[in-house]
C-alpha cells in the first residue's frame, strides 16, 4: 500500500512537480484554498479544500495522512482586508498545521524552508520568519525534517521566474551590490530527490539540512549565464551599493510579480546564503549546477503539471471579509487563558466610562450605553491553555453572525500571543469600515500589546517582579 502524503501548498510548483514525479510511489492529499473538480483530477491525488487559518479545517484536511509536506510561505491574502504582516501570518499558519498534524498522528512533517546566513541571525523579518516557522513546526511530538534551500531552479519557480523575466525585459541592467552575494542554487530535480529521500526515513527525523546545488555562484553571474543560455545580448553591470527600496520596485515592475511576493525575497539577498555540508547532501548528492538546471527549466517551462479546474459550483464567498493577525508581546509568559480573560476586563477599563462588558454565560457583550457593539461567544471544547477561541455571534457592528471568529494564541513557547480575527463581516459600509472600525481595532491591539508588555513576571513564591528594560 502506498503511503499517503498531505501537501500544504500543493498548487505551487514544488508540490505540482513532486506529485507528478512520484505518483508511482505515494498517494497524495493535495490541500488547496479552492475546491477542485474531482472529475478533472489525477485519481492518485485527492484534492481537499481547506482554510489553513482554521484549526478544525486543518485537522479534517490531514485525516488519513502518514506524512505531510509543508510548502506554505507568505500566503496571499484570502480576505478583502488583511491586517497582518507575512511573518505573523506564517507563524499562525504553522501553529495550526502542526497542531492538526499531531491530532491526526502524522508520522513526519517535511518543511521546505530557506537557507539562513552563518552566525547570528540578522534582524531581517524574512529570515527571522523562517526560523520562527521551523521552531513552531518542531514544537509538538510530530518529527520534523527541515530542508533549507536557496533558489530552486525549475519551471514555475518564483525566484527563477524573476531572473528569467529580468533577462527578457531589460537590455541594460545596473545591478545593486546585493546581486554579488553568494548563494548555492539547487535544481528542481535535485530538490525533488531530496524530499523523496527524507519522507518516511527516520534517519532524518528531528533535524535540519541545507540542500544545495553543485556550485557557489552569485545572482549577478546567474543573470549573465541565463542571458547567454537564452541567446540574449545584455549589458549587465554591478554597482558598489545597495538600493533596497528601488530594487523592490524595479524587480516587481519588470518581473510582473506582486511587490508582496518580491519584497521578502529582496530583503534576504544582502547576505551570503551558502549551504553547509551535511549527511543528507553526502547521501543524496546534487547532480546539477545552475547552468544545467536553468537549461532544463527553460526547456520545460511550458510543461508545468496542470491543476484540476476549480469547481465553479462551490458556494459563493462573502465579499467584504476581514482578517487581522497581530503579534503581541508576552514577556510574563502568561497563558492564552489569562490573556483572553484580561482582554475582556482591560478593554472597558481602557475606555473608562464609555465601554462596558456584560458577561452572559459563555458570551461577552461589549456595549456603549444600550448600543450593543459586539457579542463574543467562548467555545470551551475547542480551546486550551495555549488557544482561546471565540465566535463573533452578534452586535450592531456585525453583518453576519455565523462567519467570523476571534482567537488568542500563545506561540513560540509563550514568548508572544497572536490575537487574530478571521472572516469577520462588518455591518458598516466598506469604505466607512476601513476608515473607522478597522483603524480602531489596530489602535486597540497596539495599546493592549503595550499593556501586556508592562505586566510583571510571576515568581515561584507568588510575588510579582516588575519588568525592567533588561528583562
Tab-separated table of C-alpha atoms in Angstrom:
chain	number	residue	atom	x	y	z
A	1	UNK	CA	0.000	0.000	0.000
A	2	UNK	CA	1.345	3.438	-0.911
A	3	UNK	CA	1.981	5.826	1.968
A	4	UNK	CA	-0.170	8.953	1.921
A	5	UNK	CA	1.494	12.363	1.810
A	6	UNK	CA	-0.512	15.506	2.530
A	7	UNK	CA	0.899	18.555	0.747
A	8	UNK	CA	0.164	22.029	2.080
A	9	UNK	CA	0.847	24.386	-0.788
A	10	UNK	CA	0.064	21.731	-3.400
A	11	UNK	CA	-0.775	24.271	-6.099
A	12	UNK	CA	2.767	25.689	-6.000
A	13	UNK	CA	5.425	24.488	-8.406
A	14	UNK	CA	7.249	22.188	-5.949
A	15	UNK	CA	4.040	20.461	-4.917
A	16	UNK	CA	2.864	20.020	-8.501
A	17	UNK	CA	6.194	18.642	-9.736
A	18	UNK	CA	6.571	16.327	-6.736
A	19	UNK	CA	3.133	14.807	-7.293
A	20	UNK	CA	3.898	14.456	-10.991
A	21	UNK	CA	7.277	12.770	-10.476
A	22	UNK	CA	6.356	10.465	-7.586
A	23	UNK	CA	2.769	9.445	-8.227
A	24	UNK	CA	4.028	5.863	-8.616
A	25	UNK	CA	5.356	5.853	-5.044
A	26	UNK	CA	2.883	7.849	-2.955
A	27	UNK	CA	-0.776	8.627	-2.652
A	28	UNK	CA	-1.341	12.366	-2.216
A	29	UNK	CA	-3.742	14.568	-0.306
A	30	UNK	CA	-3.366	17.923	-2.069
A	31	UNK	CA	-4.525	20.860	0.034
A	32	UNK	CA	-5.917	23.909	-1.736
A	33	UNK	CA	-7.817	27.054	-0.793
A	34	UNK	CA	-10.171	26.406	-3.707
A	35	UNK	CA	-12.433	23.426	-4.304
A	36	UNK	CA	-11.106	21.384	-7.229
A	37	UNK	CA	-13.352	19.443	-9.613
A	38	UNK	CA	-12.755	15.756	-8.816
A	39	UNK	CA	-13.514	14.569	-12.353
A	40	UNK	CA	-10.583	16.629	-13.643
A	41	UNK	CA	-8.112	15.402	-11.046
A	42	UNK	CA	-5.476	12.658	-11.069
A	43	UNK	CA	-7.043	9.551	-9.432
A	44	UNK	CA	-3.891	9.176	-7.328
A	45	UNK	CA	-4.411	12.675	-5.886
A	46	UNK	CA	-7.250	13.600	-3.547
A	47	UNK	CA	-7.786	17.355	-3.589
A	48	UNK	CA	-9.145	18.748	-0.345
A	49	UNK	CA	-10.304	22.326	0.078
A	50	UNK	CA	-9.001	23.780	3.343
A	51	UNK	CA	-8.716	27.101	5.116
A	52	UNK	CA	-5.370	26.714	6.885
A	53	UNK	CA	-6.290	29.618	9.153
A	54	UNK	CA	-8.873	27.307	10.733
A	55	UNK	CA	-7.574	24.671	13.138
A	56	UNK	CA	-10.674	22.488	12.779
A	57	UNK	CA	-10.495	22.645	8.966
A	58	UNK	CA	-6.772	21.819	9.049
A	59	UNK	CA	-7.446	18.845	11.289
A	60	UNK	CA	-10.063	17.487	8.878
A	61	UNK	CA	-7.777	18.076	5.904
A	62	UNK	CA	-4.945	15.952	7.355
A	63	UNK	CA	-7.059	12.913	8.162
A	64	UNK	CA	-5.510	9.766	6.733
A	65	UNK	CA	-2.071	11.273	6.067
A	66	UNK	CA	1.043	9.354	7.027
A	67	UNK	CA	3.399	12.226	6.227
A	68	UNK	CA	2.989	15.927	5.497
A	69	UNK	CA	4.953	18.201	3.185
A	70	UNK	CA	4.718	21.839	4.269
A	71	UNK	CA	5.330	24.252	1.388
A	72	UNK	CA	3.440	27.280	2.683
A	73	UNK	CA	5.230	30.632	2.566
A	74	UNK	CA	3.643	34.075	2.945
A	75	UNK	CA	0.234	33.166	1.579
A	76	UNK	CA	-1.536	35.799	-0.458
A	77	UNK	CA	-4.401	37.493	1.373
A	78	UNK	CA	-7.571	35.405	1.378
A	79	UNK	CA	-9.808	38.229	2.552
A	80	UNK	CA	-10.502	41.654	1.104
A	81	UNK	CA	-8.880	43.406	4.065
A	82	UNK	CA	-5.837	41.657	5.527
A	83	UNK	CA	-4.348	43.390	8.581
A	84	UNK	CA	-1.229	41.409	9.303
A	85	UNK	CA	2.366	41.004	8.193
A	86	UNK	CA	3.588	37.903	6.360
A	87	UNK	CA	5.728	36.744	9.314
A	88	UNK	CA	2.813	36.830	11.774
A	89	UNK	CA	0.610	35.090	9.232
A	90	UNK	CA	3.203	32.380	8.589
A	91	UNK	CA	3.599	31.846	12.328
A	92	UNK	CA	-0.138	31.347	12.846
A	93	UNK	CA	-0.480	29.007	9.855
A	94	UNK	CA	2.444	26.872	11.005
A	95	UNK	CA	0.986	26.603	14.506
A	96	UNK	CA	-2.362	25.491	13.091
A	97	UNK	CA	-0.712	22.941	10.826
A	98	UNK	CA	1.483	21.296	13.433
A	99	UNK	CA	-1.409	21.104	15.905
A	100	UNK	CA	-3.564	19.454	13.246
A	101	UNK	CA	-0.745	17.053	12.358
A	102	UNK	CA	-0.351	15.988	15.977
A	103	UNK	CA	-4.097	15.456	16.388
A	104	UNK	CA	-4.008	13.157	13.341
A	105	UNK	CA	-0.893	11.271	14.487
A	106	UNK	CA	1.017	12.280	11.356
A	107	UNK	CA	4.360	10.482	11.436
A	108	UNK	CA	6.535	13.270	9.993
A	109	UNK	CA	6.418	16.828	8.671
A	110	UNK	CA	8.882	17.873	5.970
A	111	UNK	CA	9.271	21.653	5.791
A	112	UNK	CA	10.915	23.276	2.785
A	113	UNK	CA	12.484	26.418	4.212
A	114	UNK	CA	15.235	28.798	3.117
A	115	UNK	CA	18.942	28.845	3.852
A	116	UNK	CA	19.935	31.022	6.805
A	117	UNK	CA	23.163	33.054	6.980
A	118	UNK	CA	26.055	31.687	9.020
A	119	UNK	CA	26.487	33.011	12.546
A	120	UNK	CA	23.982	35.141	14.417
A	121	UNK	CA	20.680	35.543	12.613
A	122	UNK	CA	20.389	39.082	11.169
A	123	UNK	CA	17.443	41.239	12.145
A	124	UNK	CA	15.598	40.689	8.859
A	125	UNK	CA	11.939	39.717	9.004
A	126	UNK	CA	12.002	37.093	6.221
A	127	UNK	CA	14.979	35.325	7.802
A	128	UNK	CA	13.511	35.580	11.280
A	129	UNK	CA	10.216	34.240	9.954
A	130	UNK	CA	11.912	31.128	8.535
A	131	UNK	CA	13.467	30.382	11.913
A	132	UNK	CA	10.180	31.008	13.744
A	133	UNK	CA	8.230	28.682	11.466
A	134	UNK	CA	10.847	25.960	11.983
A	135	UNK	CA	10.626	26.392	15.757
A	136	UNK	CA	6.829	26.262	15.623
A	137	UNK	CA	6.710	23.138	13.468
A	138	UNK	CA	9.070	21.336	15.853
A	139	UNK	CA	7.040	22.290	18.949
A	140	UNK	CA	4.936	19.112	19.142
A	141	UNK	CA	5.560	15.369	19.198
A	142	UNK	CA	5.457	15.131	15.376
A	143	UNK	CA	9.005	14.603	13.998
A	144	UNK	CA	10.139	17.466	11.779
A	145	UNK	CA	12.637	17.428	8.924
A	146	UNK	CA	13.610	20.894	7.723
A	147	UNK	CA	15.149	21.279	4.270
A	148	UNK	CA	16.744	24.691	3.755
A	149	UNK	CA	17.156	25.664	0.120
A	150	UNK	CA	18.254	28.814	-1.662
A	151	UNK	CA	16.960	29.466	-5.162
A	152	UNK	CA	15.255	26.397	-6.577
A	153	UNK	CA	15.818	26.455	-10.322
A	154	UNK	CA	12.884	24.936	-12.137
A	155	UNK	CA	9.930	25.752	-14.383
A	156	UNK	CA	7.287	27.622	-12.396
A	157	UNK	CA	9.582	28.689	-9.554
A	158	UNK	CA	9.198	32.306	-8.424
A	159	UNK	CA	12.912	33.056	-7.953
A	160	UNK	CA	13.883	31.612	-11.327
A	161	UNK	CA	10.923	33.384	-12.953
A	162	UNK	CA	12.216	36.723	-11.659
A	163	UNK	CA	15.676	36.133	-13.148
A	164	UNK	CA	14.179	34.927	-16.419
A	165	UNK	CA	11.862	37.916	-16.838
A	166	UNK	CA	14.559	40.447	-15.954
A	167	UNK	CA	16.783	38.964	-18.658
A	168	UNK	CA	13.905	39.024	-21.145
A	169	UNK	CA	12.780	42.575	-20.446
A	170	UNK	CA	15.904	44.585	-19.591
A	171	UNK	CA	18.635	45.039	-22.231
A	172	UNK	CA	20.652	47.044	-19.691
A	173	UNK	CA	20.867	46.147	-16.002
A	174	UNK	CA	22.683	48.201	-13.380
A	175	UNK	CA	22.611	45.685	-10.555
A	176	UNK	CA	22.850	46.731	-6.873
A	177	UNK	CA	25.525	45.306	-4.614
A	178	UNK	CA	23.302	42.509	-3.268
A	179	UNK	CA	23.472	40.779	-6.647
A	180	UNK	CA	27.088	39.864	-5.804
A	181	UNK	CA	26.026	37.978	-2.659
A	182	UNK	CA	26.973	34.321	-2.820
A	183	UNK	CA	24.363	31.588	-2.969
A	184	UNK	CA	24.029	27.930	-3.959
A	185	UNK	CA	21.015	27.382	-6.196
A	186	UNK	CA	19.641	23.867	-6.435
A	187	UNK	CA	17.889	22.318	-9.419
A	188	UNK	CA	14.284	21.204	-9.251
A	189	UNK	CA	15.115	17.541	-9.894
A	190	UNK	CA	17.685	17.501	-7.074
A	191	UNK	CA	15.157	19.127	-4.742
A	192	UNK	CA	12.522	16.504	-5.523
A	193	UNK	CA	15.036	13.687	-4.994
A	194	UNK	CA	15.961	15.052	-1.576
A	195	UNK	CA	12.326	15.380	-0.489
A	196	UNK	CA	11.690	11.793	-1.542
A	197	UNK	CA	14.788	10.615	0.326
A	198	UNK	CA	13.704	12.062	3.680
A	199	UNK	CA	9.976	11.244	3.549
A	200	UNK	CA	9.314	8.440	5.981
A	201	UNK	CA	13.037	7.967	6.691
A	202	UNK	CA	13.562	8.105	10.460
A	203	UNK	CA	17.295	8.712	9.961
A	204	UNK	CA	16.349	12.288	9.054
A	205	UNK	CA	13.710	12.945	11.710
A	206	UNK	CA	14.089	15.936	14.044
A	207	UNK	CA	16.896	17.503	12.030
A	208	UNK	CA	17.553	20.328	9.582
A	209	UNK	CA	19.661	20.218	6.445
A	210	UNK	CA	20.879	22.749	3.907
A	211	UNK	CA	20.169	21.414	0.428
A	212	UNK	CA	22.231	22.949	-2.359
A	213	UNK	CA	23.424	22.510	-5.924
A	214	UNK	CA	26.907	21.731	-7.185
A	215	UNK	CA	28.311	25.273	-7.244
A	216	UNK	CA	28.536	28.530	-5.352
A	217	UNK	CA	27.560	31.475	-7.542
A	218	UNK	CA	26.020	34.971	-7.368
A	219	UNK	CA	22.809	36.492	-8.667
A	220	UNK	CA	24.923	38.684	-10.947
A	221	UNK	CA	26.550	35.618	-12.544
A	222	UNK	CA	23.214	33.823	-12.814
A	223	UNK	CA	21.769	36.750	-14.790
A	224	UNK	CA	24.730	36.662	-17.180
A	225	UNK	CA	24.574	32.875	-17.619
A	226	UNK	CA	20.836	32.968	-18.175
A	227	UNK	CA	21.187	35.695	-20.818
A	228	UNK	CA	23.763	33.538	-22.608
A	229	UNK	CA	21.531	30.437	-22.445
A	230	UNK	CA	18.615	32.393	-23.927
A	231	UNK	CA	20.787	33.933	-26.634
A	232	UNK	CA	20.056	37.462	-25.385
A	233	UNK	CA	22.637	40.196	-25.709
A	234	UNK	CA	22.503	42.012	-22.398
A	235	UNK	CA	24.651	44.664	-20.739
A	236	UNK	CA	24.819	43.751	-17.056
A	237	UNK	CA	26.903	45.781	-14.605
A	238	UNK	CA	27.285	45.659	-10.821
A	239	UNK	CA	27.005	48.792	-8.684
A	240	UNK	CA	29.017	49.214	-5.457
A	241	UNK	CA	25.997	49.989	-3.267
A	242	UNK	CA	22.589	48.583	-2.329
A	243	UNK	CA	19.272	50.201	-3.212
A	244	UNK	CA	16.725	48.010	-1.382
A	245	UNK	CA	13.686	50.230	-1.919
A	246	UNK	CA	14.432	50.847	-5.571
A	247	UNK	CA	15.331	47.177	-6.047
A	248	UNK	CA	11.919	46.069	-4.841
A	249	UNK	CA	10.229	48.485	-7.216
A	250	UNK	CA	12.161	47.640	-10.365
A	251	UNK	CA	12.175	43.871	-9.716
A	252	UNK	CA	8.400	43.898	-9.169
A	253	UNK	CA	7.814	46.162	-12.168
A	254	UNK	CA	9.924	44.263	-14.679
A	255	UNK	CA	9.217	40.742	-13.391
A	256	UNK	CA	5.466	41.359	-13.409
A	257	UNK	CA	5.140	39.878	-9.913
A	258	UNK	CA	3.412	41.451	-6.934
A	259	UNK	CA	5.560	43.600	-4.604
A	260	UNK	CA	4.243	41.482	-1.710
A	261	UNK	CA	5.879	38.459	-3.329
A	262	UNK	CA	9.096	40.230	-4.327
A	263	UNK	CA	9.771	42.194	-1.117
A	264	UNK	CA	10.530	39.262	1.255
A	265	UNK	CA	12.882	37.777	-1.344
A	266	UNK	CA	14.828	41.016	-1.909
A	267	UNK	CA	15.116	41.543	1.854
A	268	UNK	CA	17.180	38.344	2.244
A	269	UNK	CA	19.687	38.958	-0.543
A	270	UNK	CA	22.121	41.182	1.344
A	271	UNK	CA	23.681	38.136	2.974
A	272	UNK	CA	25.619	35.201	1.563
A	273	UNK	CA	23.291	32.198	1.658
A	274	UNK	CA	25.572	29.216	1.210
A	275	UNK	CA	24.796	25.752	2.485
A	276	UNK	CA	26.891	23.776	4.939
A	277	UNK	CA	27.944	20.180	4.235
A	278	UNK	CA	25.807	17.548	5.936
A	279	UNK	CA	24.882	13.870	5.956
A	280	UNK	CA	21.886	14.288	3.663
A	281	UNK	CA	23.847	16.018	0.900
A	282	UNK	CA	26.529	13.341	1.170
A	283	UNK	CA	23.957	10.576	0.733
A	284	UNK	CA	21.869	12.375	-1.916
A	285	UNK	CA	24.476	14.488	-3.738
A	286	UNK	CA	23.371	17.162	-6.234
A	287	UNK	CA	23.617	16.367	-9.918
A	288	UNK	CA	23.178	19.836	-11.464
A	289	UNK	CA	24.929	23.192	-11.468
A	290	UNK	CA	22.938	26.368	-12.113
A	291	UNK	CA	23.507	26.330	-15.875
A	292	UNK	CA	22.328	22.721	-16.228
A	293	UNK	CA	19.255	23.297	-14.060
A	294	UNK	CA	18.418	26.534	-15.893
A	295	UNK	CA	18.720	24.867	-19.291
A	296	UNK	CA	16.255	22.172	-18.185
A	297	UNK	CA	13.909	24.765	-16.676
A	298	UNK	CA	13.807	26.747	-19.925
A	299	UNK	CA	13.160	23.557	-21.882
A	300	UNK	CA	10.260	22.522	-19.626
A	301	UNK	CA	8.784	25.956	-18.900
A	302	UNK	CA	5.598	25.110	-20.799
A	303	UNK	CA	5.283	21.671	-19.171
A	304	UNK	CA	4.326	22.645	-15.599
A	305	UNK	CA	1.900	19.923	-14.450
A	306	UNK	CA	-1.665	21.114	-14.880
A	307	UNK	CA	-4.022	21.661	-11.978
A	308	UNK	CA	-7.599	20.381	-11.984
A	309	UNK	CA	-10.199	23.032	-12.678
A	310	UNK	CA	-11.620	24.940	-9.745
A	311	UNK	CA	-15.180	23.831	-9.014
A	312	UNK	CA	-17.499	26.505	-10.403
A	313	UNK	CA	-20.334	25.186	-8.246
A	314	UNK	CA	-18.620	25.982	-4.936
A	315	UNK	CA	-20.524	28.302	-2.662
A	316	UNK	CA	-20.308	31.996	-3.264
A	317	UNK	CA	-17.974	33.545	-0.720
A	318	UNK	CA	-18.794	36.638	1.270
A	319	UNK	CA	-17.261	39.622	-0.490
A	320	UNK	CA	-16.282	42.026	2.294
A	321	UNK	CA	-14.385	39.928	4.821
A	322	UNK	CA	-11.633	40.925	7.222
A	323	UNK	CA	-8.657	39.122	8.707
A	324	UNK	CA	-6.405	40.719	11.299
A	325	UNK	CA	-3.373	38.889	12.703
A	326	UNK	CA	-1.489	40.833	15.381
A	327	UNK	CA	1.535	39.652	17.354
A	328	UNK	CA	1.501	40.846	20.965
A	329	UNK	CA	4.425	40.678	23.402
A	330	UNK	CA	4.065	38.308	26.350
A	331	UNK	CA	7.212	38.730	28.462
A	332	UNK	CA	5.473	37.467	31.595
A	333	UNK	CA	4.724	34.175	29.791
A	334	UNK	CA	1.006	34.258	30.552
A	335	UNK	CA	-1.248	31.591	29.102
A	336	UNK	CA	-3.740	32.336	26.361
A	337	UNK	CA	-6.452	31.831	29.010
A	338	UNK	CA	-5.046	34.690	31.078
A	339	UNK	CA	-4.610	36.963	28.058
A	340	UNK	CA	-8.140	36.338	26.754
A	341	UNK	CA	-9.714	36.988	30.140
A	342	UNK	CA	-7.593	40.051	30.744
A	343	UNK	CA	-8.527	41.471	27.329
A	344	UNK	CA	-12.215	41.363	28.296
A	345	UNK	CA	-11.548	43.301	31.502
A	346	UNK	CA	-8.817	45.594	30.135
A	347	UNK	CA	-10.888	46.849	27.183
A	348	UNK	CA	-13.709	48.502	29.194
A	349	UNK	CA	-11.183	49.827	31.726
A	350	UNK	CA	-9.076	51.340	28.949
A	351	UNK	CA	-12.120	53.183	27.593
A	352	UNK	CA	-13.171	54.027	31.154
A	353	UNK	CA	-16.823	55.014	31.336
A	354	UNK	CA	-17.511	54.746	27.603
A	355	UNK	CA	-17.400	50.976	27.005
A	356	UNK	CA	-18.979	48.285	29.157
A	357	UNK	CA	-18.663	44.491	29.100
A	358	UNK	CA	-21.547	42.259	30.188
A	359	UNK	CA	-20.951	38.544	30.758
A	360	UNK	CA	-23.918	36.314	29.912
A	361	UNK	CA	-22.810	32.731	30.438
A	362	UNK	CA	-20.204	31.970	27.757
A	363	UNK	CA	-20.996	35.186	25.866
A	364	UNK	CA	-19.433	38.600	26.460
A	365	UNK	CA	-21.312	41.633	25.157
A	366	UNK	CA	-19.418	44.886	24.607
A	367	UNK	CA	-21.711	47.895	24.593
A	368	UNK	CA	-21.873	51.664	24.727
A	369	UNK	CA	-24.964	52.542	26.737
A	370	UNK	CA	-27.786	50.497	25.235
A	371	UNK	CA	-25.927	50.063	21.955
A	372	UNK	CA	-24.513	46.505	21.802
A	373	UNK	CA	-21.402	46.597	19.632
A	374	UNK	CA	-20.125	43.027	19.661
A	375	UNK	CA	-21.046	39.617	21.044
A	376	UNK	CA	-18.212	37.122	21.617
A	377	UNK	CA	-19.134	33.533	22.464
A	378	UNK	CA	-16.421	31.448	24.120
A	379	UNK	CA	-16.015	27.925	22.668
A	380	UNK	CA	-14.564	25.811	25.521
A	381	UNK	CA	-14.384	22.452	23.728
A	382	UNK	CA	-12.054	23.947	21.086
A	383	UNK	CA	-9.924	25.968	23.472
A	384	UNK	CA	-6.983	25.117	25.707
A	385	UNK	CA	-4.241	26.850	27.693
A	386	UNK	CA	-2.469	27.906	24.506
A	387	UNK	CA	-5.511	28.846	22.437
A	388	UNK	CA	-8.752	30.574	23.341
A	389	UNK	CA	-11.479	30.653	20.690
A	390	UNK	CA	-14.484	32.988	20.465
A	391	UNK	CA	-17.159	33.077	17.781
A	392	UNK	CA	-18.390	36.516	16.740
A	393	UNK	CA	-22.125	35.925	17.090
A	394	UNK	CA	-23.794	39.316	17.196
A	395	UNK	CA	-23.760	43.049	17.794
A	396	UNK	CA	-24.506	46.154	15.768
A	397	UNK	CA	-21.037	46.101	14.187
A	398	UNK	CA	-21.550	42.603	12.778
A	399	UNK	CA	-23.281	41.834	9.489
A	400	UNK	CA	-23.077	38.027	9.657
A	401	UNK	CA	-23.369	36.135	12.925
A	402	UNK	CA	-22.224	32.779	11.524
A	403	UNK	CA	-18.955	33.701	9.875
A	404	UNK	CA	-16.189	35.241	11.970
A	405	UNK	CA	-14.106	34.256	14.953
A	406	UNK	CA	-11.565	35.750	17.340
A	407	UNK	CA	-8.711	33.832	18.917
A	408	UNK	CA	-5.803	34.360	21.246
A	409	UNK	CA	-2.919	32.009	20.544
A	410	UNK	CA	0.248	31.508	22.591
A	411	UNK	CA	3.182	30.949	20.210
A	412	UNK	CA	6.948	30.395	20.281
A	413	UNK	CA	6.915	28.888	23.748
A	414	UNK	CA	4.746	31.650	25.179
A	415	UNK	CA	7.034	34.495	24.134
A	416	UNK	CA	4.231	36.052	22.084
A	417	UNK	CA	0.463	35.899	21.808
A	418	UNK	CA	-1.267	36.118	18.441
A	419	UNK	CA	-4.569	37.977	18.539
A	420	UNK	CA	-6.426	37.175	15.338
A	421	UNK	CA	-9.810	37.962	13.845
A	422	UNK	CA	-10.819	35.722	10.928
A	423	UNK	CA	-13.524	36.083	8.273
A	424	UNK	CA	-15.228	38.942	10.055
A	425	UNK	CA	-18.022	40.564	8.037
A	426	UNK	CA	-18.639	44.174	9.120
A	427	UNK	CA	-22.031	45.859	9.008
A	428	UNK	CA	-20.622	49.291	8.223
A	429	UNK	CA	-20.244	50.265	4.559
A	430	UNK	CA	-16.859	49.037	3.367
A	431	UNK	CA	-15.198	52.441	2.955
A	432	UNK	CA	-16.550	53.648	6.286
A	433	UNK	CA	-15.331	50.474	7.988
A	434	UNK	CA	-11.809	50.896	6.613
A	435	UNK	CA	-11.613	54.491	7.825
A	436	UNK	CA	-13.095	53.871	11.273
A	437	UNK	CA	-13.540	50.421	12.820
A	438	UNK	CA	-10.533	48.837	11.081
A	439	UNK	CA	-8.184	51.564	12.301
A	440	UNK	CA	-9.756	51.475	15.763
A	441	UNK	CA	-9.039	47.742	16.016
A	442	UNK	CA	-5.349	48.238	15.222
A	443	UNK	CA	-5.180	51.066	17.758
A	444	UNK	CA	-6.775	48.898	20.449
A	445	UNK	CA	-4.435	45.973	19.785
A	446	UNK	CA	-1.410	48.261	19.845
A	447	UNK	CA	-2.348	49.539	23.297
A	448	UNK	CA	-3.275	46.068	24.555
A	449	UNK	CA	0.179	44.918	23.436
A	450	UNK	CA	1.754	47.749	25.421
A	451	UNK	CA	-0.295	46.671	28.423
A	452	UNK	CA	0.890	43.059	28.126
A	453	UNK	CA	4.469	44.229	27.764
A	454	UNK	CA	4.196	46.023	31.102
A	455	UNK	CA	2.922	43.028	33.042
A	456	UNK	CA	5.152	41.729	35.851
A	457	UNK	CA	6.798	38.336	35.926
A	458	UNK	CA	5.448	35.771	38.377
A	459	UNK	CA	7.983	34.428	40.859
A	460	UNK	CA	7.601	30.868	42.224
A	461	UNK	CA	6.769	32.329	45.657
A	462	UNK	CA	3.788	34.130	44.124
A	463	UNK	CA	5.262	37.626	44.280
A	464	UNK	CA	5.380	39.813	41.214
A	465	UNK	CA	8.641	41.050	39.732
A	466	UNK	CA	8.345	44.304	37.744
A	467	UNK	CA	9.805	44.122	34.274
A	468	UNK	CA	12.837	46.250	33.526
A	469	UNK	CA	14.386	47.208	30.235
A	470	UNK	CA	16.908	44.422	30.682
A	471	UNK	CA	14.356	41.681	31.387
